[in-house]
Tab-separated table of C-alpha atoms in Angstrom:
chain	number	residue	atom	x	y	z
T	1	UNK	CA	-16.219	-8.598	10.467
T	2	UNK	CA	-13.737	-5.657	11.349
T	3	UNK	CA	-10.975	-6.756	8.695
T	4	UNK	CA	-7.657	-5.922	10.207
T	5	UNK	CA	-7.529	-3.886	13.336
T	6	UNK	CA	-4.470	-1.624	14.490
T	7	UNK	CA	-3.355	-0.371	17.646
T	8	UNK	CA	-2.854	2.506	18.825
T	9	UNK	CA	-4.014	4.947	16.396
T	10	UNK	CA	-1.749	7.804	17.282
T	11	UNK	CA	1.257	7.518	19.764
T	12	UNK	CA	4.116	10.158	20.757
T	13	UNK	CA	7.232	9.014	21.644
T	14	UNK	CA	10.491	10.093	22.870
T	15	UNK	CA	13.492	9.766	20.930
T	16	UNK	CA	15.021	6.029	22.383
T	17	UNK	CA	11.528	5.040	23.859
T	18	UNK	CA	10.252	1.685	23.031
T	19	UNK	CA	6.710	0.908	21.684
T	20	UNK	CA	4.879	-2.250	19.584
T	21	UNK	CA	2.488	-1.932	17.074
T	22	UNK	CA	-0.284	-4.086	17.383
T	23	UNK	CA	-2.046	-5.499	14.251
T	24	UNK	CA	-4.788	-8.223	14.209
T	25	UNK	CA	-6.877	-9.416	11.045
T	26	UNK	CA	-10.141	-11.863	11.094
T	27	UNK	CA	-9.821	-12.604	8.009
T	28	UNK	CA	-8.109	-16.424	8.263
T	29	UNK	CA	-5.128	-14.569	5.414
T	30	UNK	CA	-2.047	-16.086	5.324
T	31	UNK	CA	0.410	-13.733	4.781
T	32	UNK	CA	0.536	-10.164	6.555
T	33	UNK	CA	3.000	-6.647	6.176
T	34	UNK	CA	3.823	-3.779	7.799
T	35	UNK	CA	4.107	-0.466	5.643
T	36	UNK	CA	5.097	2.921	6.717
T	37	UNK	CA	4.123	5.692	4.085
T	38	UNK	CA	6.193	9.317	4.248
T	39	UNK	CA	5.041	11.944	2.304
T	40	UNK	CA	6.554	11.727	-1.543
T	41	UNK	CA	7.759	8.112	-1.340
T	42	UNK	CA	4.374	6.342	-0.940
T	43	UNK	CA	4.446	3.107	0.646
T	44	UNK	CA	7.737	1.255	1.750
T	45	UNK	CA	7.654	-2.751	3.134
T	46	UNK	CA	9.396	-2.416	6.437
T	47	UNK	CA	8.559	-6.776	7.042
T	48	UNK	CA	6.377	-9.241	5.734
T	49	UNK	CA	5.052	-12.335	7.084
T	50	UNK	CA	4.499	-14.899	4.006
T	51	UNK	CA	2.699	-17.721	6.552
T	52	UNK	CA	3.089	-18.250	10.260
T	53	UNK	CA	5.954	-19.114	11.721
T	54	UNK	CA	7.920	-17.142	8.840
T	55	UNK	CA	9.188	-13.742	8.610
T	56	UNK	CA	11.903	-11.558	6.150
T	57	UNK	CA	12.676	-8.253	5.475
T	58	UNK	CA	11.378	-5.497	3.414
T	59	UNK	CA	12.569	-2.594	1.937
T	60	UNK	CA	13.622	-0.440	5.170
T	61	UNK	CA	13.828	-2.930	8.098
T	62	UNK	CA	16.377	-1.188	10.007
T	63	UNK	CA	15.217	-0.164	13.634
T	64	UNK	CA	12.519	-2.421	13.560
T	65	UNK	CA	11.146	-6.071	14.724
T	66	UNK	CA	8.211	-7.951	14.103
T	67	UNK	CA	6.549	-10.962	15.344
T	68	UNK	CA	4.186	-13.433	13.990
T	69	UNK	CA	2.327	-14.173	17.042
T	70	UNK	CA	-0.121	-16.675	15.065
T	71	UNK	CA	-2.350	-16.977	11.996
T	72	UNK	CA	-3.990	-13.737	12.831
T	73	UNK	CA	-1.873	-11.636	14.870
T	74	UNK	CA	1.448	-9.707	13.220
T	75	UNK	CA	3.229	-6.756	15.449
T	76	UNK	CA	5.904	-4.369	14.835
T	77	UNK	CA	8.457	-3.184	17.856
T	78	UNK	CA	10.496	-0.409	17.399
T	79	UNK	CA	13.362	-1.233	20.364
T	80	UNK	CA	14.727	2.612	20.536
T	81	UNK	CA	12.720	5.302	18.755
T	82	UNK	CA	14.313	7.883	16.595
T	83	UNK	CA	13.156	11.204	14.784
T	84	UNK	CA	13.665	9.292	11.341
T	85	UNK	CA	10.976	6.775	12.498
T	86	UNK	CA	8.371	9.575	12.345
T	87	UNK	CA	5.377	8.017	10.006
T	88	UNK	CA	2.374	6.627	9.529
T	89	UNK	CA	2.117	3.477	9.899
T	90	UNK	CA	0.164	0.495	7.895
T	91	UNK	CA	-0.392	-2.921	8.751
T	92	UNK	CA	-1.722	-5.277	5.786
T	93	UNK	CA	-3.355	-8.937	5.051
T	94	UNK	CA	-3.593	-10.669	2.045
T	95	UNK	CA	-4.874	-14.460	1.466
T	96	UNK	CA	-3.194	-15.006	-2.078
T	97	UNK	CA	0.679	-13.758	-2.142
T	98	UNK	CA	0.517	-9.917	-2.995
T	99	UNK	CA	-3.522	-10.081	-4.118
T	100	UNK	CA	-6.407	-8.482	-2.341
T	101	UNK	CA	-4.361	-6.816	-0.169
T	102	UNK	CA	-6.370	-5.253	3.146
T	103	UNK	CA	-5.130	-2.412	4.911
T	104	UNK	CA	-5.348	-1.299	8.648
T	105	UNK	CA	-6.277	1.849	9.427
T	106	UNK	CA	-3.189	3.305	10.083
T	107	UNK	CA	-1.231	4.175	13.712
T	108	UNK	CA	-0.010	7.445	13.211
T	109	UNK	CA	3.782	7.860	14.837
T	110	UNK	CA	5.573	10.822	16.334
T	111	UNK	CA	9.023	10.760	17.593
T	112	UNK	CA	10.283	13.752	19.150
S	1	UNK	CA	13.512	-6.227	-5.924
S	2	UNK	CA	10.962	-4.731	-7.858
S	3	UNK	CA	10.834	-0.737	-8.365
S	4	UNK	CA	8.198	1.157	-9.027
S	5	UNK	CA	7.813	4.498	-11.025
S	6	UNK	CA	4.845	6.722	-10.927
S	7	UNK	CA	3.939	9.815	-12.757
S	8	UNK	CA	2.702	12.534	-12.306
S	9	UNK	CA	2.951	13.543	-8.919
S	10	UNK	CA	0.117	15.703	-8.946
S	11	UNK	CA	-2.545	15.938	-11.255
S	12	UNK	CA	-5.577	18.668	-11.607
S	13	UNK	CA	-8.347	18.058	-13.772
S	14	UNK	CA	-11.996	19.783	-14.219
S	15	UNK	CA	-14.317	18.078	-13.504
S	16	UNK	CA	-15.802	16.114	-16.044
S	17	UNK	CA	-12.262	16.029	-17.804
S	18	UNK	CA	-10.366	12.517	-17.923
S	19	UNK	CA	-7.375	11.859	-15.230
S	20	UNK	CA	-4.397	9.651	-16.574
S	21	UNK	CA	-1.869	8.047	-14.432
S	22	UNK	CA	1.299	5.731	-15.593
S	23	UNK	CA	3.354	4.104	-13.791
S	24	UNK	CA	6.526	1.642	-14.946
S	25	UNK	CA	7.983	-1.650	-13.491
S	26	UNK	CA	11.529	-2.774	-13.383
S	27	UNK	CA	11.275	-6.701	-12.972
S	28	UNK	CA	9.538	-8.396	-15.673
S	29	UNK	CA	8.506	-11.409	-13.514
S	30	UNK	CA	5.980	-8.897	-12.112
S	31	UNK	CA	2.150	-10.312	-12.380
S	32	UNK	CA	-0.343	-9.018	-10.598
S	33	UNK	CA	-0.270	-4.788	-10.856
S	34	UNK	CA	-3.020	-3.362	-8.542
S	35	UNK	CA	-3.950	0.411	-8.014
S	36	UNK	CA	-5.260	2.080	-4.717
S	37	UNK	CA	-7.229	5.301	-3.560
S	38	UNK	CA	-6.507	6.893	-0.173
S	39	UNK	CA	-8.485	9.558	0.948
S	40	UNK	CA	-6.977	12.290	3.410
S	41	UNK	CA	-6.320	10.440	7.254
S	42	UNK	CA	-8.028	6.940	5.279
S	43	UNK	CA	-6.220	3.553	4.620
S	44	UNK	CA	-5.513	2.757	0.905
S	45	UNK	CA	-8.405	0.781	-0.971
S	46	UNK	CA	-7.907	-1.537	-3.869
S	47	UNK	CA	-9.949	0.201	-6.527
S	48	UNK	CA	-8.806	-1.644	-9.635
S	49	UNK	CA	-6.478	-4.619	-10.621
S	50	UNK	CA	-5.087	-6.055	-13.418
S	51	UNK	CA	-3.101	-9.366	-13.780
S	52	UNK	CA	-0.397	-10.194	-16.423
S	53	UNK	CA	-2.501	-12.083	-19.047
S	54	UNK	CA	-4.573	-9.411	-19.689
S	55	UNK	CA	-3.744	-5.941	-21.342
S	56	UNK	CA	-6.837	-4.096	-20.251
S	57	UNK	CA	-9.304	-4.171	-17.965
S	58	UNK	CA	-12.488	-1.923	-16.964
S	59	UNK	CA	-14.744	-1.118	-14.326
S	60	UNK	CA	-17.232	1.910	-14.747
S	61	UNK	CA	-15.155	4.768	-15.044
S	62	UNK	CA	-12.280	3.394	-14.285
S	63	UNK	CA	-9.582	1.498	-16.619
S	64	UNK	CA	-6.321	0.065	-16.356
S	65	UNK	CA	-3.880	-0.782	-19.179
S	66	UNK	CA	-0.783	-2.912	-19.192
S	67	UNK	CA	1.994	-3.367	-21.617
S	68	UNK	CA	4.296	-6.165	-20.497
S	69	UNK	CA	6.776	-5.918	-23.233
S	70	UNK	CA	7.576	-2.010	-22.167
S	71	UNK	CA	6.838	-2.809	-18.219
S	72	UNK	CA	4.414	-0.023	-18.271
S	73	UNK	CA	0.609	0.370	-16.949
S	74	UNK	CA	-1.922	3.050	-16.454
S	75	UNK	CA	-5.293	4.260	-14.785
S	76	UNK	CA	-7.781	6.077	-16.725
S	77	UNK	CA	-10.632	7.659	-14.835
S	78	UNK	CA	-13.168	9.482	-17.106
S	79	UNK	CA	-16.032	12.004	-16.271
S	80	UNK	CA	-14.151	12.794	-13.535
S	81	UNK	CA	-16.249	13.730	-10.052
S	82	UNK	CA	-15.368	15.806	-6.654
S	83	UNK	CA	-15.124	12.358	-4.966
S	84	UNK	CA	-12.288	11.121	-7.015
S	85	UNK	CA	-10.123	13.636	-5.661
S	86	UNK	CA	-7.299	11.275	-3.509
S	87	UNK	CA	-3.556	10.120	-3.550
S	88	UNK	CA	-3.669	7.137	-5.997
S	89	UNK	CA	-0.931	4.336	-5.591
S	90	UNK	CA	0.397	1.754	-8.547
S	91	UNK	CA	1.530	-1.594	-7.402
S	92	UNK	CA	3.330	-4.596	-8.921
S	93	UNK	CA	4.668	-7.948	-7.856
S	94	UNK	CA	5.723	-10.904	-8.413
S	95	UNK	CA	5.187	-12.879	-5.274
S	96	UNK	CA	3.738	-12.225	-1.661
S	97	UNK	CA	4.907	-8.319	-1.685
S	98	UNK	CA	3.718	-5.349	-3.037
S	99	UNK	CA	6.110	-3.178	-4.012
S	100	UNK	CA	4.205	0.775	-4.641
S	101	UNK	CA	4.477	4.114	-6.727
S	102	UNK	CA	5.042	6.976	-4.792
S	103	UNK	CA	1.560	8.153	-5.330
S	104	UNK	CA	-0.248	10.918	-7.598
S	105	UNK	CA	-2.467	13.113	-5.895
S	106	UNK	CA	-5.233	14.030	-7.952
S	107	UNK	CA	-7.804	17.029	-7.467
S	108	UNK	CA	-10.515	17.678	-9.501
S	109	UNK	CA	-11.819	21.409	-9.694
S	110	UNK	CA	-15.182	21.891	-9.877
């Protein structure tokens, strides 16, 4: 049972490069986020995904796209990196709205 | 949306000493108000949570307090060890989001 699975761990990009964030959980949850955390301003929703077929925005969804392939599969596109979207990166399940959150392990992102 | 408030930032403690941490909440539909530990390079890790219709709840030596009326909560960690030296993060929500603290790192000196 490997919980919820990221990829890739670490990635450098160029500044206007594209990449997706891949994030898979076994878990059968219905709703799933993606987090980045900066240093001093602990974790920030970037976009949730309450059920399939559903997603909204979070706190700082600017530069950013996501996609609720299916039940278990939730990724994260950035269409034209920039320094700003320098972080690290956390993808999260939960089967209850907000409760027993499960965390990724992280992709750690450098735009240069 | 909900924002959350966390103090302190950092924290040092001897060991054996007890470690508090508050944090306050700004929308008082909030219910569920979970805490996690990271560990340097590690993912968060629900430690401890505490729902609405409860004011207090405990596991080992760990405790969490909540007072709805002043939208505040805390985690208590007593005979503190090495090993609880992390970033700790304070959560609340009201629905399918968790909205977090900006962390307290704690270190405990030996």
């Amino acid at each position: 049972n490997a919980g919820v699975t990221q990829t890739p761990k670490f990635q450098v990009l160029k500044t206007g490069q594209s990449m997706t964030l891949q994030c898979a959980q076994d878990m059968n949850h219905n709703s799933m986020y993606w987090y980045r955390q900066d240093p001093g301003m602990g974790l920030r929703l970037i976009y949730y995904s309450a059920s399939e077929g559903t997603t909204d925005k979070g706190e700082v969804p600017n530069g950013y796209n996501v996609s609720r392939l299916n039940k278990r599969e939730f990724s994260l596109r950035l269409e034209s990196a920039a320094p700003s979207q320098t972080s690290v990166y956390f993808c999260a399940s939960s089967q209850k709205g907000g409760t027993g959150y499960t965390f990724g392990s992280g992709t750690r992102l450098t735009v240069v | 949306g909900e924002n959350v408030e966390q103090h302190p930032s950092t924290l040092s403690v001897q060991e054996g000493d007890s470690a508090v941490i508050k944090c306050t909440y700004s929308d008082s539909a909030s219910n569920y108000f979970p805490w996690y530990k990271q560990e340097l390079g590690k993912r968060p890790q629900l430690i401890i949570d505490i729902r609405s219709n409860v004011g207090e709840k405990k596991d080992q030596r760990i405790a969490v307090t909540l007072n709805k009326t002043a939208k505040h909560f805390s985690l208590h960690i007593t005979e503190t060890q090495p090993e609880d030296s992390a970033v700790y993060f304070c959560a609340a929500t009201n629905d399918y989001k968790l909205s977090f603290g900006a962390g307290t790192t704690v270190t405990v000196r030996a």
